[in-house]
mmCIF file of C-alpha atoms in Angstrom:
data_model
loop_
_atom_site.group_PDB
_atom_site.id
_atom_site.type_symbol
_atom_site.label_atom_id
_atom_site.label_comp_id
_atom_site.label_asym_id
_atom_site.label_seq_id
_atom_site.Cartn_x
_atom_site.Cartn_y
_atom_site.Cartn_z
ATOM 1 C CA MET L 29 123.767 81.058 92.337
ATOM 2 C CA PHE L 30 125.853 81.117 89.488
ATOM 3 C CA PRO L 31 129.688 81.419 88.888
ATOM 4 C CA PRO L 32 130.333 85.218 89.017
ATOM 5 C CA ASN L 33 132.096 85.143 85.529
ATOM 6 C CA SER L 34 129.370 82.903 83.888
ATOM 7 C CA MET L 35 127.220 83.969 80.961
ATOM 8 C CA ALA L 36 124.286 82.776 83.033
ATOM 9 C CA ALA L 37 125.147 85.570 86.042
ATOM 10 C CA LYS L 38 125.737 88.224 83.338
ATOM 11 C CA ASN L 39 121.948 87.771 82.201
ATOM 12 C CA ILE L 40 120.075 87.822 85.336
ATOM 13 C CA SER L 41 118.321 90.705 86.366
ATOM 14 C CA TYR L 42 117.819 91.385 90.604
ATOM 15 C CA TRP L 43 114.535 92.410 91.704
ATOM 16 C CA LEU L 44 113.622 93.270 95.507
ATOM 17 C CA MET L 45 110.035 91.672 96.474
ATOM 18 C CA LYS L 46 108.761 92.950 99.810
ATOM 19 C CA SER L 47 106.400 90.478 102.107
ATOM 20 C CA GLU L 48 105.113 91.214 105.931
ATOM 21 C CA PRO L 49 106.778 88.915 107.783
ATOM 22 C CA GLU L 50 103.563 88.096 109.510
ATOM 23 C CA ALA L 51 101.705 86.975 106.199
ATOM 24 C CA TYR L 52 105.083 85.242 105.017
ATOM 25 C CA SER L 53 108.548 85.700 105.836
ATOM 26 C CA ILE L 54 112.025 84.370 104.847
ATOM 27 C CA LYS L 55 111.898 81.541 107.769
ATOM 28 C CA ASP L 56 108.575 80.480 105.782
ATOM 29 C CA LEU L 57 110.731 80.184 102.584
ATOM 30 C CA LYS L 58 113.334 78.557 103.796
ATOM 31 C CA ASP L 59 111.157 75.823 105.465
ATOM 32 C CA GLU L 60 108.997 75.513 101.893
ATOM 33 C CA GLN L 61 112.381 75.991 99.784
ATOM 34 C CA VAL L 62 109.799 76.766 96.773
ATOM 35 C CA THR L 63 106.471 78.843 96.694
ATOM 36 C CA LEU L 64 104.266 80.538 94.762
ATOM 37 C CA TRP L 65 104.799 84.582 94.770
ATOM 38 C CA ASP L 66 101.290 85.503 94.215
ATOM 39 C CA GLY L 67 98.423 88.164 95.525
ATOM 40 C CA ILE L 68 100.354 91.137 93.669
ATOM 41 C CA ARG L 69 97.355 93.198 92.793
ATOM 42 C CA ASN L 70 99.620 96.428 91.598
ATOM 43 C CA TYR L 71 99.776 96.972 87.801
ATOM 44 C CA GLN L 72 102.742 98.237 88.182
ATOM 45 C CA ALA L 73 104.420 95.603 90.537
ATOM 46 C CA ARG L 74 102.535 92.951 88.126
ATOM 47 C CA ASN L 75 104.605 94.091 85.116
ATOM 48 C CA PHE L 76 107.637 93.843 86.813
ATOM 49 C CA MET L 77 106.879 90.581 87.552
ATOM 50 C CA ARG L 78 105.951 90.058 84.249
ATOM 51 C CA SER L 79 109.590 90.936 82.959
ATOM 52 C CA MET L 80 111.186 88.385 85.194
ATOM 53 C CA LYS L 81 113.297 85.663 83.919
ATOM 54 C CA ILE L 82 114.388 82.299 85.080
ATOM 55 C CA GLY L 83 117.309 82.306 86.737
ATOM 56 C CA ASP L 84 116.890 86.238 88.012
ATOM 57 C CA GLN L 85 117.469 86.693 91.731
ATOM 58 C CA ALA L 86 115.389 88.876 94.234
ATOM 59 C CA PHE L 87 115.970 90.023 97.641
ATOM 60 C CA PHE L 88 113.695 89.154 100.275
ATOM 61 C CA TYR L 89 112.250 92.409 101.677
ATOM 62 C CA HIS L 90 110.194 92.644 105.080
ATOM 63 C CA SER L 91 107.893 95.076 105.103
ATOM 64 C CA ASN L 92 105.832 96.822 107.722
ATOM 65 C CA THR L 93 107.866 95.673 110.902
ATOM 66 C CA LYS L 94 110.176 97.274 112.661
ATOM 67 C CA PRO L 95 112.847 97.539 111.309
ATOM 68 C CA PRO L 96 112.084 96.833 108.057
ATOM 69 C CA GLY L 97 114.676 95.305 105.559
ATOM 70 C CA ILE L 98 116.449 92.861 102.976
ATOM 71 C CA VAL L 99 116.587 89.546 104.940
ATOM 72 C CA GLY L 100 117.260 87.230 102.047
ATOM 73 C CA LEU L 101 117.766 85.875 98.639
ATOM 74 C CA MET L 102 115.615 83.753 96.225
ATOM 75 C CA GLU L 103 115.485 82.901 92.779
ATOM 76 C CA VAL L 104 112.916 82.973 90.119
ATOM 77 C CA ILE L 105 112.179 79.438 89.046
ATOM 78 C CA GLU L 106 109.036 79.960 86.544
ATOM 79 C CA THR L 107 107.689 83.013 85.261
ATOM 80 C CA ASN L 108 104.364 83.696 83.835
ATOM 81 C CA LEU L 109 102.127 81.532 86.092
ATOM 82 C CA VAL L 110 98.235 82.624 86.608
ATOM 83 C CA ASP L 111 97.764 83.701 90.358
ATOM 84 C CA PRO L 112 95.201 81.149 91.007
ATOM 85 C CA PHE L 113 93.699 83.412 93.782
ATOM 86 C CA GLN L 114 91.829 85.644 91.450
ATOM 87 C CA PHE L 115 89.283 83.310 90.698
ATOM 88 C CA ASP L 116 88.818 81.983 94.343
ATOM 89 C CA LYS L 117 85.992 83.941 95.617
ATOM 90 C CA SER L 118 86.699 83.133 99.260
ATOM 91 C CA SER L 119 90.373 84.492 98.810
ATOM 92 C CA LYS L 120 91.109 88.318 99.710
ATOM 93 C CA TYR L 121 92.634 87.992 96.514
ATOM 94 C CA TYR L 122 89.635 87.487 94.550
ATOM 95 C CA ASP L 123 88.920 89.885 91.541
ATOM 96 C CA LYS L 124 85.564 89.505 90.070
ATOM 97 C CA LYS L 125 86.735 91.186 86.495
ATOM 98 C CA SER L 126 89.610 89.052 85.934
ATOM 99 C CA MET L 127 88.371 86.191 83.586
ATOM 100 C CA ARG L 128 90.307 82.954 83.019
ATOM 101 C CA GLU L 129 90.326 82.980 79.474
ATOM 102 C CA ASN L 130 92.128 86.590 79.902
ATOM 103 C CA PRO L 131 93.537 86.799 83.537
ATOM 104 C CA ARG L 132 94.606 90.070 84.855
ATOM 105 C CA TRP L 133 97.154 88.776 87.569
ATOM 106 C CA ASP L 134 100.367 86.822 87.341
ATOM 107 C CA CYS L 135 102.979 85.382 89.697
ATOM 108 C CA VAL L 136 105.992 83.806 89.729
ATOM 109 C CA LYS L 137 107.810 80.877 91.625
ATOM 110 C CA THR L 138 110.484 81.549 93.648
ATOM 111 C CA LYS L 139 113.420 79.236 95.335
ATOM 112 C CA TYR L 140 114.918 80.036 98.617
ATOM 113 C CA ILE L 141 118.606 80.832 97.982
ATOM 114 C CA CYS L 142 119.547 81.827 101.778
ATOM 115 C CA GLU L 143 118.763 83.897 104.595
ATOM 116 C CA PHE L 144 121.509 86.814 105.481
ATOM 117 C CA LYS L 145 123.005 86.681 108.890
ATOM 118 C CA ASN L 146 122.220 90.263 109.432
ATOM 119 C CA MET L 147 119.617 92.403 107.640
ATOM 120 C CA ILE L 148 120.322 95.450 105.910
ATOM 121 C CA THR L 149 117.507 98.050 107.279
ATOM 122 C CA LEU L 150 115.733 100.556 105.425
ATOM 123 C CA LYS L 151 117.597 103.147 107.400
ATOM 124 C CA GLU L 152 120.833 101.639 106.173
ATOM 125 C CA LEU L 153 119.625 101.798 102.641
ATOM 126 C CA SER L 154 118.152 105.366 103.015
ATOM 127 C CA GLU L 155 121.421 106.398 104.487
ATOM 128 C CA THR L 156 123.631 104.590 101.365
ATOM 129 C CA TYR L 157 121.553 105.264 98.646
ATOM 130 C CA THR L 158 119.427 107.775 96.753
ATOM 131 C CA SER L 159 116.240 106.870 95.274
ATOM 132 C CA GLU L 160 117.468 107.537 91.798
ATOM 133 C CA GLU L 161 119.900 104.188 92.393
ATOM 134 C CA LEU L 162 117.406 102.290 94.782
ATOM 135 C CA THR L 163 113.736 102.749 94.127
ATOM 136 C CA LEU L 164 112.677 101.420 97.613
ATOM 137 C CA VAL L 165 114.190 104.576 99.435
ATOM 138 C CA ARG L 166 111.994 107.091 97.323
ATOM 139 C CA LYS L 167 109.715 108.689 99.461
ATOM 140 C CA GLY L 168 106.009 107.216 98.942
ATOM 141 C CA ASN L 169 107.294 104.209 97.238
ATOM 142 C CA ARG L 170 104.669 101.435 98.362
ATOM 143 C CA LEU L 171 105.462 98.871 95.281
ATOM 144 C CA SER L 172 105.997 95.282 96.673
ATOM 145 C CA ILE L 173 108.216 94.214 93.744
ATOM 146 C CA MET L 174 110.647 96.601 92.073
ATOM 147 C CA PRO L 175 113.918 96.072 89.855
ATOM 148 C CA ILE L 176 117.133 96.756 91.274
ATOM 149 C CA LYS L 177 120.159 98.011 89.132
ATOM 150 C CA LYS L 178 122.860 95.202 88.729
ATOM 151 C CA ASP L 179 125.674 97.539 90.151
ATOM 152 C CA ILE L 180 123.586 98.234 93.336
ATOM 153 C CA ALA L 181 122.486 94.789 93.774
ATOM 154 C CA LYS L 182 126.338 93.397 93.637
ATOM 155 C CA GLN L 183 127.036 95.814 96.414
ATOM 156 C CA LEU L 184 124.160 94.705 98.554
ATOM 157 C CA LEU L 185 125.471 91.076 98.131
ATOM 158 C CA LYS L 186 129.096 92.208 99.439
ATOM 159 C CA LYS L 187 127.417 93.732 102.437
ATOM 160 C CA LEU L 188 125.338 90.609 103.279
ATOM 161 C CA ASP L 189 126.867 87.812 105.088
ATOM 162 C CA LYS L 190 125.020 84.516 104.167
ATOM 163 C CA ASP L 191 123.682 82.192 106.761
#
């Protein structure tokens, strides 16, 4: 992480990125240290990913589990990468309409920063933040990638103990 008063720290954005722990967990990222965040097939989530910058930080969120919640932190280390699985006919992420000359789907590369000692559950987040403060708690929200306001991100980081 950047020193809190450095220029780089002031310019980073924060994100929340969801993954089902059975598909890819914070422990998988911890073991691998770096991963390609691929398989995004929602245009709004893709567009959020396209606006990421190197050095941005993302809260790793375990979804579709009991309880769901924020479990770790990672850093964006490469952006504007083409998602290779859109061209792989054997992949569940294959997109027959995507062309190599004009790919539809992108991905980013992320690096493990930490796993938190205690997760912040969706229930806790819903009790603490409004849907205007944190998109995640909006009813019916299914996006796998979303921005987190800087002040909310800083509050979350204060609440979370690092491993």
